[in-house]
GROMACS .gro file of N, CA and C in nm:
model
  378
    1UNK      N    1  11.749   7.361  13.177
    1UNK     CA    2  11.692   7.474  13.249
    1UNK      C    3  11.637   7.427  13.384
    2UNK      N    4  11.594   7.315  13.394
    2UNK     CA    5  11.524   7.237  13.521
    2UNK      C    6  11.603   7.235  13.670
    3UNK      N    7  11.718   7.199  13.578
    3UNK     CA    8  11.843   7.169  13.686
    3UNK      C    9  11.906   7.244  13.748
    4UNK      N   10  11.909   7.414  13.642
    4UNK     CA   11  11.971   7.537  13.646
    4UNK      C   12  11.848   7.582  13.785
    5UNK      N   13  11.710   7.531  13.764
    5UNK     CA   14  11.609   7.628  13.870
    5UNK      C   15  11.654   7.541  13.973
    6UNK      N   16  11.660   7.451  14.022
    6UNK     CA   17  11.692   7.366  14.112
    6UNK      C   18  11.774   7.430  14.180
    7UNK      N   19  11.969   7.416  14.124
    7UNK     CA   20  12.035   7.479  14.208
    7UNK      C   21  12.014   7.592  14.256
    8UNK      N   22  11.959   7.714  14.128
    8UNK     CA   23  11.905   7.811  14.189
    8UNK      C   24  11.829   7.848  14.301
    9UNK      N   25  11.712   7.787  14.314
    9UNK     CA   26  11.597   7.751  14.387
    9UNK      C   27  11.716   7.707  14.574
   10UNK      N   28  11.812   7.627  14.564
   10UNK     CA   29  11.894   7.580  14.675
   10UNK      C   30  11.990   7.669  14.697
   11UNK      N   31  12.078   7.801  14.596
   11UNK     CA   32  12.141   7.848  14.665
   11UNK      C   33  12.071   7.992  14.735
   12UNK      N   34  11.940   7.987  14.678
   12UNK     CA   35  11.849   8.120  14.737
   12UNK      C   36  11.807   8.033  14.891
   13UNK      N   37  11.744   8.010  14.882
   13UNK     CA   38  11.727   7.920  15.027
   13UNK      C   39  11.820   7.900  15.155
   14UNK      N   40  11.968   7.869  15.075
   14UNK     CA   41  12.058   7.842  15.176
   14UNK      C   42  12.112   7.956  15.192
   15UNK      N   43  12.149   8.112  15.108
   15UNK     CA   44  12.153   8.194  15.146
   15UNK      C   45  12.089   8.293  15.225
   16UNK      N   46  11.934   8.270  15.215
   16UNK     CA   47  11.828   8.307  15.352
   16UNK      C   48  11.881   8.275  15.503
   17UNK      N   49  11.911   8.130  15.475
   17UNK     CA   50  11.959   8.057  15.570
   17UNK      C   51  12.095   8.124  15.651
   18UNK      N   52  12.162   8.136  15.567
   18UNK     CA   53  12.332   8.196  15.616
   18UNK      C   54  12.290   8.345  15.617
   19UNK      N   55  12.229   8.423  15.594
   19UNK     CA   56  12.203   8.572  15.618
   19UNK      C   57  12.105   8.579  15.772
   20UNK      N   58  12.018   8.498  15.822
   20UNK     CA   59  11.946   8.494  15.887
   20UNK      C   60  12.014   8.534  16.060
   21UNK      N   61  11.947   8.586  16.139
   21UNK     CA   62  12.006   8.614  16.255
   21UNK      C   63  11.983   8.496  16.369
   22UNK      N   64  11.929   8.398  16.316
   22UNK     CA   65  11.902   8.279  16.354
   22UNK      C   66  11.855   8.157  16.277
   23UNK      N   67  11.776   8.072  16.347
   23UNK     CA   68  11.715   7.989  16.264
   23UNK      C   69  11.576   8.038  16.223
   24UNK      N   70  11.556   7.975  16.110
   24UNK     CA   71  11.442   8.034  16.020
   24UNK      C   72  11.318   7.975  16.033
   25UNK      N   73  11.227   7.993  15.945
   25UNK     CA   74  11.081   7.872  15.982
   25UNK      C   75  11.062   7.884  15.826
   26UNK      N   76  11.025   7.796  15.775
   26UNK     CA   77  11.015   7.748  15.662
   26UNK      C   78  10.876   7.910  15.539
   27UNK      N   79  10.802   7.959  15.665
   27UNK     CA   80  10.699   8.059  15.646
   27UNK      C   81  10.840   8.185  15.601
   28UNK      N   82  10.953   8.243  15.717
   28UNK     CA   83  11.024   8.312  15.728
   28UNK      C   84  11.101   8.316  15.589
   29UNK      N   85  11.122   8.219  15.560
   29UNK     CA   86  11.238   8.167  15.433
   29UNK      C   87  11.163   8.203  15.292
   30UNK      N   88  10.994   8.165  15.268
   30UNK     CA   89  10.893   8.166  15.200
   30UNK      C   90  10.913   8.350  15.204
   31UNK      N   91  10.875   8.457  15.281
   31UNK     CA   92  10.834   8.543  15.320
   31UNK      C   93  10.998   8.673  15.221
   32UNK      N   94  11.075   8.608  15.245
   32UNK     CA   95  11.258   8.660  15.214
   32UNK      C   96  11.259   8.629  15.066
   33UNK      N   97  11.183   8.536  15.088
   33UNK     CA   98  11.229   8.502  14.895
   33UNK      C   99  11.097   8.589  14.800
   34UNK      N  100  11.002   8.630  14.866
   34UNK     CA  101  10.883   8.674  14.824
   34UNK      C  102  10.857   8.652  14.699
   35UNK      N  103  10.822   8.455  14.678
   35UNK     CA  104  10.766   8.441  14.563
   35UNK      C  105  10.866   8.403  14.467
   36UNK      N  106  10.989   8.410  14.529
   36UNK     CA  107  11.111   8.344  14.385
   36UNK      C  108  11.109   8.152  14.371
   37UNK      N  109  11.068   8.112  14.491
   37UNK     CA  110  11.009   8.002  14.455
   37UNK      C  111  10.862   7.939  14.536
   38UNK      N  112  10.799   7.800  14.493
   38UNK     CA  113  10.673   7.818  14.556
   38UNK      C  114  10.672   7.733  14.714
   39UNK      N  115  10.584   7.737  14.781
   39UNK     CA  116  10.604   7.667  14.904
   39UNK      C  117  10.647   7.524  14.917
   40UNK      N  118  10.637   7.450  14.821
   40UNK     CA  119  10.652   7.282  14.789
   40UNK      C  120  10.812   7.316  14.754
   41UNK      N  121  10.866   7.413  14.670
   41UNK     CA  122  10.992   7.379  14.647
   41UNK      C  123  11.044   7.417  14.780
   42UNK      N  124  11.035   7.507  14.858
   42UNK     CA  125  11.088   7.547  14.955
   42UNK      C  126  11.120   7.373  15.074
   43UNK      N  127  10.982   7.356  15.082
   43UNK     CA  128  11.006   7.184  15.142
   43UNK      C  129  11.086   7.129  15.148
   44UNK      N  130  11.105   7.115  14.974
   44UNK     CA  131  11.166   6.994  14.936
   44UNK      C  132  11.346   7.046  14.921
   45UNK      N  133  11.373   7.187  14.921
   45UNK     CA  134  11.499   7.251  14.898
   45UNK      C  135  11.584   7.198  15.052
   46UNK      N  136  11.439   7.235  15.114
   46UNK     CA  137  11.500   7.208  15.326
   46UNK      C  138  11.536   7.072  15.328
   47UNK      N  139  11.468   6.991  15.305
   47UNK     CA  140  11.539   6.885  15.351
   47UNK      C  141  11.605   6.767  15.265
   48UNK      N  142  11.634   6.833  15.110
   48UNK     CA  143  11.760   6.800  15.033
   48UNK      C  144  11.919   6.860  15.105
   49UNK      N  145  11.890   6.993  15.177
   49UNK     CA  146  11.979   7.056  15.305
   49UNK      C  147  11.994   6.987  15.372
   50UNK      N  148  11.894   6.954  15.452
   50UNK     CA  149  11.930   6.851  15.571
   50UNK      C  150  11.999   6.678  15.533
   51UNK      N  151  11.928   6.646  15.442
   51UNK     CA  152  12.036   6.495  15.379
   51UNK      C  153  12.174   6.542  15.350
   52UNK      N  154  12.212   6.672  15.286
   52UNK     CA  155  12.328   6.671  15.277
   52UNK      C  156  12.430   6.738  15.400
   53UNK      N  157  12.322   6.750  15.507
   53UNK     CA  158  12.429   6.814  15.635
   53UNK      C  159  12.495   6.938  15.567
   54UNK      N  160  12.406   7.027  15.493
   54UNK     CA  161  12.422   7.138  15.524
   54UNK      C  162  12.373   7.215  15.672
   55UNK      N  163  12.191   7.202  15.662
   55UNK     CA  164  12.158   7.252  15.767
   55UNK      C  165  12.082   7.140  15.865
   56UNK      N  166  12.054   7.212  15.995
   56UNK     CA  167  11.976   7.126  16.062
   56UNK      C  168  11.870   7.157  16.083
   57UNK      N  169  11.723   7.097  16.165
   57UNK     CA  170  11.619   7.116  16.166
   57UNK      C  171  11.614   7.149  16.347
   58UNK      N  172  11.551   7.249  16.381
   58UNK     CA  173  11.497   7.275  16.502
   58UNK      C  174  11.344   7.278  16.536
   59UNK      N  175  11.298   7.254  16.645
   59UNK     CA  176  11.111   7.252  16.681
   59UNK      C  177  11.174   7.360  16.779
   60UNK      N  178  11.104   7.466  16.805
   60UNK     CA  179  11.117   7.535  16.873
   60UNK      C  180  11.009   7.575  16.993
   61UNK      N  181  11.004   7.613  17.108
   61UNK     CA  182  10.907   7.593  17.244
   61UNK      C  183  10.716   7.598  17.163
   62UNK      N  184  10.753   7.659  17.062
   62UNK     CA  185  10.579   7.677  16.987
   62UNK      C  186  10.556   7.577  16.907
   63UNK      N  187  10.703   7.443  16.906
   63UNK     CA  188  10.636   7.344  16.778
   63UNK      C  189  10.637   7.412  16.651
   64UNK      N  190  10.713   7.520  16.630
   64UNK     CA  191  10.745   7.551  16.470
   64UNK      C  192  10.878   7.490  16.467
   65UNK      N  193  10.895   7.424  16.330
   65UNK     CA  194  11.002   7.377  16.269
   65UNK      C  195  11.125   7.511  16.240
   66UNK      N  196  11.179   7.494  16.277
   66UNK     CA  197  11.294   7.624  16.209
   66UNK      C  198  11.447   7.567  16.124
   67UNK      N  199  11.504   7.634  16.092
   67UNK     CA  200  11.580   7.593  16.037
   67UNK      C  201  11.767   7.639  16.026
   68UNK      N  202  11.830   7.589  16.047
   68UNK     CA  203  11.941   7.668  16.088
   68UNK      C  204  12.102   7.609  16.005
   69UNK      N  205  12.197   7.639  15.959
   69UNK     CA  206  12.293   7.585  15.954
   69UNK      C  207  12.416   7.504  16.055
   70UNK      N  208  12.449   7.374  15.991
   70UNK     CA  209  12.540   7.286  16.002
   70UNK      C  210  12.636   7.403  16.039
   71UNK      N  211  12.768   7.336  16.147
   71UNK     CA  212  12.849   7.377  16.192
   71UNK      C  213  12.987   7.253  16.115
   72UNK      N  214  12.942   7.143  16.174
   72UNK     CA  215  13.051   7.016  16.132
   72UNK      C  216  12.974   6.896  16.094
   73UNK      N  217  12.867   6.899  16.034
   73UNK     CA  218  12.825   6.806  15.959
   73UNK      C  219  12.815   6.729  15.813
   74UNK      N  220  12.852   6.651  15.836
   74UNK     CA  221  12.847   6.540  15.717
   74UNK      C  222  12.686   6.458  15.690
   75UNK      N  223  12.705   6.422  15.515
   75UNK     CA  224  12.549   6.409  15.502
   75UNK      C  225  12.537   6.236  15.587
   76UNK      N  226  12.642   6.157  15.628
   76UNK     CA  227  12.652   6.029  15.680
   76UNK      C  228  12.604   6.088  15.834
   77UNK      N  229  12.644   6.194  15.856
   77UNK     CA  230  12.616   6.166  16.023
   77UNK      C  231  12.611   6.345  16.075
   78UNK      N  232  12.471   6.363  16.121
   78UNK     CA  233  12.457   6.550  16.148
   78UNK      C  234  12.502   6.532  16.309
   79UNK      N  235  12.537   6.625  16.364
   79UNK     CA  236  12.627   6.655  16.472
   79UNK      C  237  12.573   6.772  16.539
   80UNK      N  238  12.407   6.748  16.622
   80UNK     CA  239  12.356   6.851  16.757
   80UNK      C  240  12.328   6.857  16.816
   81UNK      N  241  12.408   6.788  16.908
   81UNK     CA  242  12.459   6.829  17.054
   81UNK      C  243  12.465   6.903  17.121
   82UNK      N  244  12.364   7.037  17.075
   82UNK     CA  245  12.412   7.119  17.130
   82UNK      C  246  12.285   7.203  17.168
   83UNK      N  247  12.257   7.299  17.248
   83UNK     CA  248  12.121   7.365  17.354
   83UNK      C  249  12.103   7.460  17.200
   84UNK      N  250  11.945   7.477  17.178
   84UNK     CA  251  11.910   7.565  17.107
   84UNK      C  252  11.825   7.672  17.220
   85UNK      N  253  11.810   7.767  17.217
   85UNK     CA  254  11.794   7.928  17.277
   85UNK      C  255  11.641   7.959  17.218
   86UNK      N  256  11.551   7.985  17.280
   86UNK     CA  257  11.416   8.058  17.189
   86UNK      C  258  11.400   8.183  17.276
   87UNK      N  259  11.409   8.290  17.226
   87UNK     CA  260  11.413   8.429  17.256
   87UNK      C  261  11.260   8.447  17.309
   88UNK      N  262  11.169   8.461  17.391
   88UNK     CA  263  11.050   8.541  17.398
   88UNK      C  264  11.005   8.678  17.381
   89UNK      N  265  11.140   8.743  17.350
   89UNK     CA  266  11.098   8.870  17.297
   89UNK      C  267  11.097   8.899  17.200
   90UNK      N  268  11.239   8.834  17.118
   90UNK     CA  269  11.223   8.875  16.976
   90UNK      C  270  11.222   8.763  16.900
   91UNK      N  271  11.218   8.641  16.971
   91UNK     CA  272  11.159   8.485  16.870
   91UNK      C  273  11.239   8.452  16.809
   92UNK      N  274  11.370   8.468  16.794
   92UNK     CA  275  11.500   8.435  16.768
   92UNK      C  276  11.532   8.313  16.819
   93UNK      N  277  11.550   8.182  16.777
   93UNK     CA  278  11.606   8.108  16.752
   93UNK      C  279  11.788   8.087  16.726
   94UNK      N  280  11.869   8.076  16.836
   94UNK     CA  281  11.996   8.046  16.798
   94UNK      C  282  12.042   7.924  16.888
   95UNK      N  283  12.206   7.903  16.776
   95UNK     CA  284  12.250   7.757  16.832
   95UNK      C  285  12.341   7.805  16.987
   96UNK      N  286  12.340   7.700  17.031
   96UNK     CA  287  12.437   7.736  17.170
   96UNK      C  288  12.560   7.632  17.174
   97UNK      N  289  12.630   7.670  17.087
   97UNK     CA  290  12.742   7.551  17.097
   97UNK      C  291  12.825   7.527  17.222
   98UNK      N  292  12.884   7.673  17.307
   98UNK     CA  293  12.974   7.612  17.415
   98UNK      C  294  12.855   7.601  17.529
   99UNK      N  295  12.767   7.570  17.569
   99UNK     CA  296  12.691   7.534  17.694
   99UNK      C  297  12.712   7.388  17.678
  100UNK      N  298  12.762   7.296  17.753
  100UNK     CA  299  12.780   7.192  17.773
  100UNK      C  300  12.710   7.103  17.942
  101UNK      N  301  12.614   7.007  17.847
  101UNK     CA  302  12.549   6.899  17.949
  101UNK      C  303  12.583   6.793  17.978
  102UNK      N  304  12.583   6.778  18.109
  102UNK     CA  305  12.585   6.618  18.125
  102UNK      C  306  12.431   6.564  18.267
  103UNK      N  307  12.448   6.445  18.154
  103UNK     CA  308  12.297   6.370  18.157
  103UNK      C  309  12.371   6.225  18.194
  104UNK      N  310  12.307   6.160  18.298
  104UNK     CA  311  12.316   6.015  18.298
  104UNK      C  312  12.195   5.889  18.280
  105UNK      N  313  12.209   5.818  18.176
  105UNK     CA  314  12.094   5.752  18.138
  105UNK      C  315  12.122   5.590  18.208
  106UNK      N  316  11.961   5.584  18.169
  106UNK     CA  317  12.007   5.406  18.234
  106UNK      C  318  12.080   5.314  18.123
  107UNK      N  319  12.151   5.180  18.205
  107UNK     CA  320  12.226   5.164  18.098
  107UNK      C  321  12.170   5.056  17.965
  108UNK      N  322  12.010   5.052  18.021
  108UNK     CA  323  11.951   4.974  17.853
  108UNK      C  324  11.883   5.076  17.776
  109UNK      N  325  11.935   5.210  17.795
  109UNK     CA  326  11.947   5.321  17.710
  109UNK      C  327  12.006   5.368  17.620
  110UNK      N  328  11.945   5.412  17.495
  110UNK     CA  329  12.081   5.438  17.409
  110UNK      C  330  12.006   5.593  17.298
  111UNK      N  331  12.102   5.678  17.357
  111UNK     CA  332  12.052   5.804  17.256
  111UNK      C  333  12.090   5.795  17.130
  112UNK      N  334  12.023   5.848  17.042
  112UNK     CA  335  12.066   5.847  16.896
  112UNK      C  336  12.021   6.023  16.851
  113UNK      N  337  11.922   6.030  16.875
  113UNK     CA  338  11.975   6.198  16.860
  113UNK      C  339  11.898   6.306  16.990
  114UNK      N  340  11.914   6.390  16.959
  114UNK     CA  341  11.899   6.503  17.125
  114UNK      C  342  11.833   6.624  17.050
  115UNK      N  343  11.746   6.701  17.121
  115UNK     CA  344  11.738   6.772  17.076
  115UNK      C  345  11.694   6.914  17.262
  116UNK      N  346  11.725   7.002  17.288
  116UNK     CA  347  11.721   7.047  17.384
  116UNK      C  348  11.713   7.192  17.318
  117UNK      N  349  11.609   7.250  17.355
  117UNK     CA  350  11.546   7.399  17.330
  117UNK      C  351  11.510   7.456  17.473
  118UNK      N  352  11.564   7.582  17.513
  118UNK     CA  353  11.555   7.637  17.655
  118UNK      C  354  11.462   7.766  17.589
  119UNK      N  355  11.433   7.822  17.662
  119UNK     CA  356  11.355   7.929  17.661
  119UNK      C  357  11.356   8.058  17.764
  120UNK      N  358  11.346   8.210  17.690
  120UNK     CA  359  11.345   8.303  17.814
  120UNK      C  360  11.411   8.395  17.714
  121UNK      N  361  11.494   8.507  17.754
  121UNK     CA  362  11.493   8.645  17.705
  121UNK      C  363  11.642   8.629  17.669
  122UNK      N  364  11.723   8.635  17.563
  122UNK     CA  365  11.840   8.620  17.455
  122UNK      C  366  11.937   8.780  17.542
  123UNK      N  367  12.066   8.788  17.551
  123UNK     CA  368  12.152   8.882  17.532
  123UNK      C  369  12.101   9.042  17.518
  124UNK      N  370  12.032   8.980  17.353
  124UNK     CA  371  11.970   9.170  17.287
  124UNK      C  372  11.877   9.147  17.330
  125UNK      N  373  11.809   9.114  17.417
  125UNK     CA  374  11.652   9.179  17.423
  125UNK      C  375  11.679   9.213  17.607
  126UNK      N  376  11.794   9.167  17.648
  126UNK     CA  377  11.779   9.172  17.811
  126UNK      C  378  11.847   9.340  17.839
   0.00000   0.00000   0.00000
């Protein structure tokens, strides 16, 4: 039965996740499930997600953690590269896959992961 709440407990979570109109905040995910599991499992559901490169983790311009789904990630190596969006009107959180940067670093530099959050007013709210 332990094992049965577990997966349970992970495919409610990751379905919050994939229904969501963005990325989530761990409160948001808590708030959707109203009480089907408790705040510690919710934790620990997120970032059994994130080891397995289902989803990824975002900080967003307020320093809330949010949460969003993998596009092409593997649990050996997550893959985001890519501009995250914070809405000021409606606080929406989304990924920006085709905006593409280029950055030149010095060369006793070496990135290992990126994380780039812009900010200002999304598509639907303009």
């Amino acid at each position: 039965i332990m094992i049965e709440t577990k997966k349970n407990n992970k495919f409610l979570i990751q379905e919050v996740i994939s229904n969501a109109n963005g990325a989530v905040s761990h409160a948001e995910i808590q708030e959707e499930l109203d009480s089907k599991c408790n705040r510690v499992t919710v934790y620990r559901v997120l970032d059994r997600l994130i080891e397995e490169g289902t989803i990824h983790k975002i900080i967003d311009v307020d320093g809330v953690s949010k949460f969003a789904l993998c596009s092409d990630c593997k649990k050996e190596h997550h893959n985001h590269e890519h501009i995250h969006f914070s809405c000021t009107k409606c606080h929406v959180v989304t990924c920006l896959d085709d905006v593409h940067l280029h950055f030149e670093l010095p060369a006793s530099y070496k990135v290992e992961t990126m994380n780039f959050t812009l900010s200002g007013v999304c598509a639907k709210c303009t």
